[in-house]
Structure formats: structure tokens, C-alpha cells
mmCIF file of C-alpha atoms in Angstrom:
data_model
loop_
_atom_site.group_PDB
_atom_site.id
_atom_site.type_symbol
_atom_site.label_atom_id
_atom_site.label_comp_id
_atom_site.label_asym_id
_atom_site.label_seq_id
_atom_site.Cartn_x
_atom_site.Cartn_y
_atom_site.Cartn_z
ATOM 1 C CA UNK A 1 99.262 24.165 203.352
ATOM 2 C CA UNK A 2 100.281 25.439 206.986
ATOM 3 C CA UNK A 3 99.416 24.330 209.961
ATOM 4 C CA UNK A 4 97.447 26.500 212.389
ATOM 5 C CA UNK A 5 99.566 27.310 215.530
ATOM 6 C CA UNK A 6 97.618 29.206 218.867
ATOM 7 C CA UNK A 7 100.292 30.507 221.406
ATOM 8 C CA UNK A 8 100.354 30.938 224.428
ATOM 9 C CA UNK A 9 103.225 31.563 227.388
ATOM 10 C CA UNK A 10 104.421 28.219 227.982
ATOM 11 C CA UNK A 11 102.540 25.800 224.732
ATOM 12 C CA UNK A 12 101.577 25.892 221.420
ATOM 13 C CA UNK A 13 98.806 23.901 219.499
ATOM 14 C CA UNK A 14 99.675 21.883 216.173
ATOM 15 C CA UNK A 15 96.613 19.507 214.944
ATOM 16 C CA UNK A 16 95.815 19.333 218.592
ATOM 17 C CA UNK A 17 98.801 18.382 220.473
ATOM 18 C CA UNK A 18 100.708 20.899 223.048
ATOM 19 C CA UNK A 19 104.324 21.074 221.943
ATOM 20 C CA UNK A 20 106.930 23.392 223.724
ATOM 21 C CA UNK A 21 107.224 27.087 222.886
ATOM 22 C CA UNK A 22 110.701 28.951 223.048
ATOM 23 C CA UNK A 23 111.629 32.030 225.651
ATOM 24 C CA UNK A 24 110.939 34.262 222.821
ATOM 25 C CA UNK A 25 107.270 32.961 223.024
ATOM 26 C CA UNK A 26 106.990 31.787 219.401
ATOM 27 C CA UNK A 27 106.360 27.969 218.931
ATOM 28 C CA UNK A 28 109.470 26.382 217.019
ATOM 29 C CA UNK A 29 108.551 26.179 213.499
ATOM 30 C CA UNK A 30 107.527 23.124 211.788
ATOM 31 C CA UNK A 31 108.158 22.634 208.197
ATOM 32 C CA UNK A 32 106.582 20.269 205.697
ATOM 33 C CA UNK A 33 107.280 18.530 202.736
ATOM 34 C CA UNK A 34 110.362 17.357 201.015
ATOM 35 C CA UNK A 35 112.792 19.521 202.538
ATOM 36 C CA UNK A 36 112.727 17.612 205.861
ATOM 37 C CA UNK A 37 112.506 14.121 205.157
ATOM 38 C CA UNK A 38 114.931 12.895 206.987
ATOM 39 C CA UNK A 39 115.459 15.677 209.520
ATOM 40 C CA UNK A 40 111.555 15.873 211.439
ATOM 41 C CA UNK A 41 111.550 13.363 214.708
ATOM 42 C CA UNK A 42 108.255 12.603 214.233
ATOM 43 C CA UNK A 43 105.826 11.013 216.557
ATOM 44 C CA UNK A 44 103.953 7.196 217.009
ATOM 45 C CA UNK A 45 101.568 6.360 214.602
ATOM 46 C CA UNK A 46 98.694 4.587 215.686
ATOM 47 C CA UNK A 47 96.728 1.764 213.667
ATOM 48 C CA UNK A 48 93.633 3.775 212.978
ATOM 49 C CA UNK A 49 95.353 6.684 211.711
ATOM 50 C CA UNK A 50 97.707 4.615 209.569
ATOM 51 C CA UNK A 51 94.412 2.991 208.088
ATOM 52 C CA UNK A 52 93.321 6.434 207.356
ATOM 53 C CA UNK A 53 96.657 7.009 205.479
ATOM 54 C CA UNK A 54 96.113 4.385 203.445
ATOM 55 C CA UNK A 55 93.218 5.818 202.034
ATOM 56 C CA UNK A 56 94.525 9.392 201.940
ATOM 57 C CA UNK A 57 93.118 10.582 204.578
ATOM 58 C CA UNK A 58 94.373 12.368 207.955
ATOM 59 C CA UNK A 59 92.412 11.539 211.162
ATOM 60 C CA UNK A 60 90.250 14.942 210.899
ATOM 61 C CA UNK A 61 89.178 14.043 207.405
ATOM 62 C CA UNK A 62 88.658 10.679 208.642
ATOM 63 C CA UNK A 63 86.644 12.187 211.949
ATOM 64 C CA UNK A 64 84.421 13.897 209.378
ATOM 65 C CA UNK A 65 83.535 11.297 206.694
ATOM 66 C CA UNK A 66 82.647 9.211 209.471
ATOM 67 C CA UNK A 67 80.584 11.864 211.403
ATOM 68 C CA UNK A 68 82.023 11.748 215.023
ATOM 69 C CA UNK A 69 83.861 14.239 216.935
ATOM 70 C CA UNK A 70 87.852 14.455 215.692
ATOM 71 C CA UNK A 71 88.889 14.588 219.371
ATOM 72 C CA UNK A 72 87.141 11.557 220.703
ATOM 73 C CA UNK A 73 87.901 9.490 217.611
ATOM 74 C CA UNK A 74 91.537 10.801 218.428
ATOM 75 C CA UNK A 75 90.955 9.451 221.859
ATOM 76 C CA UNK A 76 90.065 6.088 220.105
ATOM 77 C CA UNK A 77 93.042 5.847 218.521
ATOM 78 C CA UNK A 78 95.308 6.198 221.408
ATOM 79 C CA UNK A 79 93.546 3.866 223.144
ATOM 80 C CA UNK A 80 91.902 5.998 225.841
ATOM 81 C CA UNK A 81 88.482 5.265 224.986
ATOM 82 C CA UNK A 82 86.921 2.303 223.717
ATOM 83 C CA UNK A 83 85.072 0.945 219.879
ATOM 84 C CA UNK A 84 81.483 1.584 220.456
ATOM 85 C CA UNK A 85 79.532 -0.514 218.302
ATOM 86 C CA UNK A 86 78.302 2.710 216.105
ATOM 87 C CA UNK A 87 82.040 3.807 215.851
ATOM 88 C CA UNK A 88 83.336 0.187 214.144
ATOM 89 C CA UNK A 89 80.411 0.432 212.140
ATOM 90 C CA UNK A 90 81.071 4.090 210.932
ATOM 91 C CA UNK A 91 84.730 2.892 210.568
ATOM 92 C CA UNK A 92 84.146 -0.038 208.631
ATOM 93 C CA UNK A 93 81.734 1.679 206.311
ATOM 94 C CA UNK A 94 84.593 4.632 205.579
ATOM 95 C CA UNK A 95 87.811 1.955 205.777
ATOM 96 C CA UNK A 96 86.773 -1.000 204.830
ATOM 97 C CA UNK A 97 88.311 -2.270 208.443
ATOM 98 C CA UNK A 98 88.157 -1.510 212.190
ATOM 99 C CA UNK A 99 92.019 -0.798 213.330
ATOM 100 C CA UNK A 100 93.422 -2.050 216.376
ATOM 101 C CA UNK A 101 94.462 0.646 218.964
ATOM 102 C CA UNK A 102 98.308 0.738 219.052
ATOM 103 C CA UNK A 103 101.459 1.803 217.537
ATOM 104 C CA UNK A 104 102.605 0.493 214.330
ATOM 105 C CA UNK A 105 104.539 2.675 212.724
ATOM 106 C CA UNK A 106 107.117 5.712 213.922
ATOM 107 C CA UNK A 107 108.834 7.970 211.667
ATOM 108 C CA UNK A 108 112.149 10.282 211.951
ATOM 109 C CA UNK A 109 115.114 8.572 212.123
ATOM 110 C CA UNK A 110 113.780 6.114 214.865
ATOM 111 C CA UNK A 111 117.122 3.335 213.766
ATOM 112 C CA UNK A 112 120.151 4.581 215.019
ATOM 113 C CA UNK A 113 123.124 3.395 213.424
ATOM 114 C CA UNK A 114 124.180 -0.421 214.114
ATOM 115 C CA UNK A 115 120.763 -1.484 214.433
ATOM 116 C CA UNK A 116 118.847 -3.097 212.091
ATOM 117 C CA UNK A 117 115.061 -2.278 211.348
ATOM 118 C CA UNK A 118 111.856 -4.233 211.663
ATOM 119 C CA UNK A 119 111.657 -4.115 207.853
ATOM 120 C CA UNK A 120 114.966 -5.329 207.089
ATOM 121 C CA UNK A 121 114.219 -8.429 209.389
ATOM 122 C CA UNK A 122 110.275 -9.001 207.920
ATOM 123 C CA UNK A 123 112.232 -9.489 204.391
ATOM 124 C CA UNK A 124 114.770 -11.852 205.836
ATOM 125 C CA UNK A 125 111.866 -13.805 207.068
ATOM 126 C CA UNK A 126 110.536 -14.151 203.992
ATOM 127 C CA UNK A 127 113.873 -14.755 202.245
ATOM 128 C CA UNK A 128 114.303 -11.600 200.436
ATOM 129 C CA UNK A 129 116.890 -8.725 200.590
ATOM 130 C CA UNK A 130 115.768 -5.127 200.687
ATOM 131 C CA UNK A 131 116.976 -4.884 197.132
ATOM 132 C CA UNK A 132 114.086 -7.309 196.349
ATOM 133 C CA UNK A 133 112.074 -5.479 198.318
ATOM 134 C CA UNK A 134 112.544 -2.630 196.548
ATOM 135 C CA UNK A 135 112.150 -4.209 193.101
ATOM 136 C CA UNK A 136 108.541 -6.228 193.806
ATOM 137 C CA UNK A 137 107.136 -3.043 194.748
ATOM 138 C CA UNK A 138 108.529 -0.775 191.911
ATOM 139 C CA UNK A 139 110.218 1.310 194.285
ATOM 140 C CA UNK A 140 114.204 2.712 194.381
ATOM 141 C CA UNK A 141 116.502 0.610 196.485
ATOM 142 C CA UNK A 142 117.732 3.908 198.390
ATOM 143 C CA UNK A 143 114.167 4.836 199.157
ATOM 144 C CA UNK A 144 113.495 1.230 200.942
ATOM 145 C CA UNK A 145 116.478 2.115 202.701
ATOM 146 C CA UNK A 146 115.321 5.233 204.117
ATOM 147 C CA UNK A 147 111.946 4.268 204.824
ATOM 148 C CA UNK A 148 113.104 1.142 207.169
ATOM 149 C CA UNK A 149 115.268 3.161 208.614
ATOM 150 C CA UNK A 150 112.224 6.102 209.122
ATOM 151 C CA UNK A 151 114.218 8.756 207.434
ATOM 152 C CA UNK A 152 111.052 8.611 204.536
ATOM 153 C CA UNK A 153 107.672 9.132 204.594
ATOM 154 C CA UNK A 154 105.451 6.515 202.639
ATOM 155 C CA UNK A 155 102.728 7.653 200.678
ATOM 156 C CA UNK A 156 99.444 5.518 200.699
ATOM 157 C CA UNK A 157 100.422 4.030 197.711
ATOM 158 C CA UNK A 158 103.760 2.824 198.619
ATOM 159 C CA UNK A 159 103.281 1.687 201.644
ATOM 160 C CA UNK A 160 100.167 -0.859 200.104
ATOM 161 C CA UNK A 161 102.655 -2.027 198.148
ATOM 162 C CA UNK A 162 105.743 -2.744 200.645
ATOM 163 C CA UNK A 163 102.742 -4.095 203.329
ATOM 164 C CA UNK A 164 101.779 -6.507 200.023
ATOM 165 C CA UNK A 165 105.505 -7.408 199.304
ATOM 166 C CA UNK A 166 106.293 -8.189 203.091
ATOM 167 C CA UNK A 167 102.638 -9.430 204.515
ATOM 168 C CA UNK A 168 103.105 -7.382 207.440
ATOM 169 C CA UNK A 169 102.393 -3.644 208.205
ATOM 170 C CA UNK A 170 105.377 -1.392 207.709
ATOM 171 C CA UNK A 171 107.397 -0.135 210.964
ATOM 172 C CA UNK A 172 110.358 1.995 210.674
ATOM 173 C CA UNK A 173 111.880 1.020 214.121
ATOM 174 C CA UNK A 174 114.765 -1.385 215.690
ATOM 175 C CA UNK A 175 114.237 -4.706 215.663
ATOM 176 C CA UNK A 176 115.491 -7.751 217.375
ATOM 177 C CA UNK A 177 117.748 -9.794 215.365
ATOM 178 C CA UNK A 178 116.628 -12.798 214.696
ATOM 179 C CA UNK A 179 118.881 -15.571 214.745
ATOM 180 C CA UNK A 180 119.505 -19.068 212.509
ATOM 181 C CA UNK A 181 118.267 -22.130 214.708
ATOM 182 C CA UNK A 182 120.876 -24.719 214.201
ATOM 183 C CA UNK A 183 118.978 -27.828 215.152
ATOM 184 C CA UNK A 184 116.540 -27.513 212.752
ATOM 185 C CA UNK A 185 119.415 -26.894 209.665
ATOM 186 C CA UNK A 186 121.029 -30.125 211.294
ATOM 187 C CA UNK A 187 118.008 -31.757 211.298
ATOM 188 C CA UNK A 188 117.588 -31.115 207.673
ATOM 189 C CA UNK A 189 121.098 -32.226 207.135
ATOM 190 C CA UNK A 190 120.971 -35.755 208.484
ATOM 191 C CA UNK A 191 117.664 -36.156 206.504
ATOM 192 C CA UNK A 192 119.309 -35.972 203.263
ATOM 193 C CA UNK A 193 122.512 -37.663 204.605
ATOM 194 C CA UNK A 194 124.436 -34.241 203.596
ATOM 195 C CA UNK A 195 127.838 -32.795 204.876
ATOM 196 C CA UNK A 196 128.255 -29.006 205.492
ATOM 197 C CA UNK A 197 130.718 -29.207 202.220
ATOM 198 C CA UNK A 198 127.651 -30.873 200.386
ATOM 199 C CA UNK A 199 125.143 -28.199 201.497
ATOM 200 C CA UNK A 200 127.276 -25.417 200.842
ATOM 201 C CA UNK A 201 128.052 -26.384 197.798
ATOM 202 C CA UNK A 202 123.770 -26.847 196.877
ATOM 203 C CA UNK A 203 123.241 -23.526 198.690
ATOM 204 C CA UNK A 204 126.282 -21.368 196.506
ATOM 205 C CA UNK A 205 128.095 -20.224 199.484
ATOM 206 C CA UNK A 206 131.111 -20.909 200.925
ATOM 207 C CA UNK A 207 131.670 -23.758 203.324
ATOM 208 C CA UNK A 208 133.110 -21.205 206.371
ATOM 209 C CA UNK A 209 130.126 -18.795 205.748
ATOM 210 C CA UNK A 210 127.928 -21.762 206.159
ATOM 211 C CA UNK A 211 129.972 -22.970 209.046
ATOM 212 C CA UNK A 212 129.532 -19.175 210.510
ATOM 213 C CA UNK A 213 125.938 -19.324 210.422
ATOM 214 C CA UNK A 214 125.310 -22.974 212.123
ATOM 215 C CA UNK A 215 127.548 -21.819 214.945
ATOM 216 C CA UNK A 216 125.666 -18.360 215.248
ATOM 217 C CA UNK A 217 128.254 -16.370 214.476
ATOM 218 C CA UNK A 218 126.349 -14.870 211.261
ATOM 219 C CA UNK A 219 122.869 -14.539 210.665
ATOM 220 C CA UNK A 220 122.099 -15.030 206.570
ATOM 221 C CA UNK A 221 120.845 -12.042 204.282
ATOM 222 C CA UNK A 222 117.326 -13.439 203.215
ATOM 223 C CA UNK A 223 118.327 -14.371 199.320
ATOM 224 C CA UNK A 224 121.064 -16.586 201.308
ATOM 225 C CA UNK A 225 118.113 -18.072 203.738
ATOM 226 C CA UNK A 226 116.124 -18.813 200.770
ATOM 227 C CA UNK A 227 118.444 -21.026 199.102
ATOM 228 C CA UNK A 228 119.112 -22.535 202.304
ATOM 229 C CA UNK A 229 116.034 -23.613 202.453
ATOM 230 C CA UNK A 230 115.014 -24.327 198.890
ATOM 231 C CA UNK A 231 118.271 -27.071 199.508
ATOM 232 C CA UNK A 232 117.364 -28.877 202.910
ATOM 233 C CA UNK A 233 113.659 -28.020 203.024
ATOM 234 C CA UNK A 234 113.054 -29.911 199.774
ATOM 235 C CA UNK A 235 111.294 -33.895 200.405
ATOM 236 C CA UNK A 236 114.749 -36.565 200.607
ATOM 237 C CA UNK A 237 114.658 -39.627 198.794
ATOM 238 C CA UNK A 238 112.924 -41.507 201.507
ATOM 239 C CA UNK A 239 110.389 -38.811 202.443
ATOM 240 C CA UNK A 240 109.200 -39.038 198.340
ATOM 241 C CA UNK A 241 108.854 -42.782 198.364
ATOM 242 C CA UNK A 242 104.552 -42.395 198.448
ATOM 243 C CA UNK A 243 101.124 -43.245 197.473
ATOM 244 C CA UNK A 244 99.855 -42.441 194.417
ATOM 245 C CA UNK A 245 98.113 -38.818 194.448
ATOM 246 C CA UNK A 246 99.374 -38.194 197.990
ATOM 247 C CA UNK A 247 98.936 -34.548 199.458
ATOM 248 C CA UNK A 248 101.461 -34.063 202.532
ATOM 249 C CA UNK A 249 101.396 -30.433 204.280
ATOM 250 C CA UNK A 250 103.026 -29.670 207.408
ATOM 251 C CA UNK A 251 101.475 -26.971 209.859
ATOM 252 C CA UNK A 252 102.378 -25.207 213.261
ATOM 253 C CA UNK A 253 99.826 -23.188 215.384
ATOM 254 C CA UNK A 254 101.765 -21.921 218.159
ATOM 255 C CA UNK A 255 103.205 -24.850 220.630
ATOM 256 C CA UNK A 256 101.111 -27.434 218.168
ATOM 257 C CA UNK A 257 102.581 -28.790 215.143
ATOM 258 C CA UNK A 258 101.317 -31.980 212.886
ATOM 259 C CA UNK A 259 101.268 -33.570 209.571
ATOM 260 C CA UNK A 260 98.432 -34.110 207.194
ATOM 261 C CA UNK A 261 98.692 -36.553 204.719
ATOM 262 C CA UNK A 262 95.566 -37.612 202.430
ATOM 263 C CA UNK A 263 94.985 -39.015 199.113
ATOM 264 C CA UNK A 264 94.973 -42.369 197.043
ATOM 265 C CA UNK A 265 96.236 -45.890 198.410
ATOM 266 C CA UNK A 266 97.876 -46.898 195.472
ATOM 267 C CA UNK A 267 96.301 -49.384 192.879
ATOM 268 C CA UNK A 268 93.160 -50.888 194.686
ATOM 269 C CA UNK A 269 93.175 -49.202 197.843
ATOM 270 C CA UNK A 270 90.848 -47.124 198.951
ATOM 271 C CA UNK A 271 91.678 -43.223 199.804
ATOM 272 C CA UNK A 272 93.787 -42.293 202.399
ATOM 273 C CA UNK A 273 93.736 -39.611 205.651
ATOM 274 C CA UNK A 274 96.004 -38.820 208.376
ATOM 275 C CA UNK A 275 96.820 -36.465 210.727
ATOM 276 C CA UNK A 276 93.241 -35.040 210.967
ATOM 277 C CA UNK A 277 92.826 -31.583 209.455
ATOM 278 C CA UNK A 278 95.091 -28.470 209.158
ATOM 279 C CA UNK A 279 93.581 -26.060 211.764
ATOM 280 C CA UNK A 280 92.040 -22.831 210.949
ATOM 281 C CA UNK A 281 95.153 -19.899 211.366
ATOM 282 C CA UNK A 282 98.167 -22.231 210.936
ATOM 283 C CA UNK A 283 101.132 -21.556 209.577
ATOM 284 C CA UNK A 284 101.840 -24.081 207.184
ATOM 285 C CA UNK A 285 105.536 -25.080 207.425
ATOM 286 C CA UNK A 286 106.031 -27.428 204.272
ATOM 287 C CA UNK A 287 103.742 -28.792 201.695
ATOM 288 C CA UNK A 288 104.124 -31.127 198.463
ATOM 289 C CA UNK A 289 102.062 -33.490 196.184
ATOM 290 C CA UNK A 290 102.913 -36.640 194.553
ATOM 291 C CA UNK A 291 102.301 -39.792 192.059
ATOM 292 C CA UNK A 292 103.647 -41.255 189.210
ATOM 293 C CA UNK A 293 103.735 -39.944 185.845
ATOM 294 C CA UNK A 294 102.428 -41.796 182.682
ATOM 295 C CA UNK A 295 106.206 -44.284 182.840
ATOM 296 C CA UNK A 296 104.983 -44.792 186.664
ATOM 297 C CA UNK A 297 108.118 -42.915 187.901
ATOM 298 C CA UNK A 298 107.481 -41.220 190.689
ATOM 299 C CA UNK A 299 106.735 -37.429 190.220
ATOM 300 C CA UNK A 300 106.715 -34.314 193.347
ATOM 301 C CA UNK A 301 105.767 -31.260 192.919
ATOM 302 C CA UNK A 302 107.156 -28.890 196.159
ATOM 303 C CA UNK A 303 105.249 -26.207 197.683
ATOM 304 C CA UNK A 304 107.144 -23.918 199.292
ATOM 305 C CA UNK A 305 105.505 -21.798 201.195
ATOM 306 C CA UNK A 306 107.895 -17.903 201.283
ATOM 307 C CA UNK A 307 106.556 -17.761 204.719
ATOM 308 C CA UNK A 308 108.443 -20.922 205.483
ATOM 309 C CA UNK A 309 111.642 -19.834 205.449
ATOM 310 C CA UNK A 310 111.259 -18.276 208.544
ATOM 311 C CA UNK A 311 111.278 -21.875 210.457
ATOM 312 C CA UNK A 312 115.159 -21.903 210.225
ATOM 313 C CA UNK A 313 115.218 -18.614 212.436
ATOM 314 C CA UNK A 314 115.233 -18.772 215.950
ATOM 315 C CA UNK A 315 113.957 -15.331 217.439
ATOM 316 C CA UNK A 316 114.358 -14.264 220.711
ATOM 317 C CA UNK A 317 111.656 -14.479 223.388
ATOM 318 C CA UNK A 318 110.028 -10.896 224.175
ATOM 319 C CA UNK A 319 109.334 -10.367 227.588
ATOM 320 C CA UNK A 320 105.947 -9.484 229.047
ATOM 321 C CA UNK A 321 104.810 -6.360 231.016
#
């Protein structure tokens, strides 16, 4: 399907933006489909009409399933006008959500080359390599490329499933590189009483890449960060030594971190509680159970947590406007 295009002398309308028209008078010509992926420049995307894309739906359609006028709900989305109470209600009925007003995704080549995206870094968090990426959501390993990179377009579909895979909306756009904090690896590492040979050697990797990454010289691809941190994230000897039936879970909200530790005394105590309560949005950093198994050997059961993994990166502070 076209677009309608209006021209004038100096602009031409497309979906209701001006764009620039040529000497000849003719507005360039804008193509759609497969033949461009890769070459359009595309625009921002804000959060309302990337909830409307979700459910296949552009922001006109959206405009008229929700009864309001296309142009003000455009005006919305931009942020130029305000949620009413009658337009979150109208939006919530037709999306299930009210957006945020903002930019969350950008498409067209917006990575130049050297940089690395916003996706590639959300999957390091979480201790996965684009290649996983690609194969928890079912899609190619070149299209994931692409797509963090903004050279694709994601349908609806796809893009629920990368936003399930990573927990994060999808943004095809530089990021800042986060970085491996090494105080909280050497932390770890005088826990369990372990040499940089000794953790190397647990992790798979070799004892200069390892050596690379606690000087910052190297920042680990996220299958590497994972088994860094399945290795000195897991309870040492002397953090396992508990009661029986003992829940521990570690949490950070912000500036605020704690321990909460509850469960069973041991033989004739009473139960156990400290460290108050886990507060509502925390991030939890750690968690495990224990108690002893029917030959009263002690027996732990790790919970690791794939947002955890993220707690050995050190990302830089973004400034403020």
C-alpha cells in the first residue's frame, strides 16, 4: 500500500510529517517493504506507538479504535500534550497498558560501526550472547544482528519475543559499554579463598583472559559473565554452614542493599527472621535455601537469579540535563 504524498513548493506530507521536497518539486520517494531494510534512516519511535506495534497496529488505527483525534493522540505521544484521564482509559481498554511518552526505539542503521548496541549489552547483562538471543526466541542469528544494529524492522511478533528473552524493551541504538567491576570479582575471590589460576580454571577460560578482564582491559561476552558468576557467586563453605530450613536472599534497591534470612533454628528452636523484609521493587542479587537431607548432611539449593549477573558490571554514570 502507498503512502499518500500532498506537494507543495518547499514540503511534502507523509502520515503527517513535513519532509523536504527536491528543486524539481517532487517529494523524494519513499519505498516500503523488504527492499529497504537496511537502507531507510528512519525516525524515533515513541512508547505509545511502539505499544501500538505490538498489537499490529499503526498510530491512526490506534487513534481510531480508541475514538480520539489521530493528531492529538500523535501529540500525546511526543509528549506535547498530556494523558487525560479519558485518554489512559481509552488506551488501556485498546492496549492493555498506558505507554510512557518517550523514545524507545530508532530504526535505520542508528550503530555505526565500532559501537556496540543497547541490545548487545541488555544480553550481556543477563549473561547471554546474541547467538542465545537469537535461539530463545526462534529467530536467525543474522537477523538479531541486524535488528540491534537497526538495519531490521521487528514485526510485533518478534519483537514480544526478544522484549521476553531480554526483559527490557528493544532499542536499536549505541550503548555505553558497560564495564566488569573488579572489587566485587575480588571480593568473591577471597570468599572462597580462590587464586585467579583457580577461578579460571572453574570459569573455562584462560588465566590472561581472566587477568584482562579484572584489570579492565576486556569486558566478558555474556556466556563468559555467566560462568563467572555461576563460579564465585555460588554460597562458600562457610557461607553454607546454616540452620535447618534456612531461606537467605540478598536484595538491592538503589543505594540500599540488605540480607534476609528466615526459617527454622535447628532442633528445638523456634523459627528464625532477620534482616526485616525484601522491599517491594528490589532487585534481588543472590538467593539460596538450605537443611540437611535424610543422612543430616547439609543440602543447598542456589537460586540464581539471570538478572544477577549484572552485579559484576560496573556501568558508567549518565549525566543529567
Amino acid at each position: 500500500m502507498k503512502a499518500n504524498t500532498s506537494v507543495d513548493t518547499t514540503t511534502a506530507t507523509l502520515n503527517g510529517n513535513d519532509i523536504p521536497v527536491s528543486a524539481t518539486g517532487k517529494a523524494p520517494e519513499v519505498h516500503h517493504g523488504e527492499e529497504d531494510k537496511g537502507q531507510n534512516q528512519g525516525k524515533p519511535e515513541s512508547e505509545l506507538r511502539a505499544a501500538a506495534r505490538k498489537r499490529g497496529l499503526n498510530l491512526k488505527q490506534l487513534a481510531e479504535q480508541m475514538g480520539v483525534n489521530y493528531g492529538h493522540l500523535s501529540s500525546v505521544a511526543n509528549g506535547r500534550r498530556p494523558w487525560t484521564p479519558m485518554l489512559r482509559e481509552r488506551a488501556m481498554a485498546v492496549l492493555g497498558e498506558v505507554p510512557g511518552q518517550g523514545v524507545v526505539y530508532r530504526q535505520g542503521g542508528v550503530v555505526q560501526g565500532g559501537e556496540s548496541s543497547y541490545v548487545r549489552e541488555r544480553a550481556r547483562e543477563r549473561g547471554l550472547t546474541l547467538r542465545q538471543v537469537a535461539d530463545r526466541t526462534g529467530l536467525s542469528y543474522g537477523y538479531v544482528v541486524q535488528v540491534s544494529r537497526g538495519q531490521r524492522h521487528l514485526s510485533p511478533a518478534a519483537q514480544a519475543r526478544m522484549e521476553s528473552v531480554l526483559e527490557a524493551p528493544v532499542k536499536a541504538e549505541a550503548a555505553q559499554l558497560p564495564t566488569v567491576d573488579p572489587q566485587a570479582l575480588w571480593e568473591r575471590m577471597d570468599a572462597h579463598g580462590w587464586s585467579q589460576n583457580e577461578v579460571a580454571r572453574r570459569a573455562g577460560i584462560s588465566v590472561s583472559y581472566l587477568s584482562q578482564i579484572m584489570n579492565g582491559q576486556r569486558t566478558p561476552s555474556g556466556d563468559v559473565l555467566r560462568r563467572l558468576y555461576e563460579v564465585l557467586f555460588a554460597p562458600t563453605t562457610q557461607e553454607l554452614v546454616a540452620p535447618v530450613e534456612l531461606k537467605v536472599m540478598a536484595w538491592k534497591k538503589g543505594s540500599r542493599n540488605g540480607v534476609v534470612v528466615k526459617g527454622a533454628g535447628g532442633p528445638g528452636a523456634g523459627t528464625i527472621r532477620t534482616g526485616g523484609r525484601v522491599p517491594w521493587g528490589a532487585e534481588v542479587e543472590f538467593a539460596y535455601t538450605s537443611g540437611y537431607d535424610s543422612r543430616g548432611r547439609l543440602s543447598v539449593n542456589h537460586i540464581v537469579d539471570e538478572r544477577g549477573y549484572g552485579v559484576m558490571l560496573s556501568k558508567p554514570e549518565t549525566g543529567t540535563a
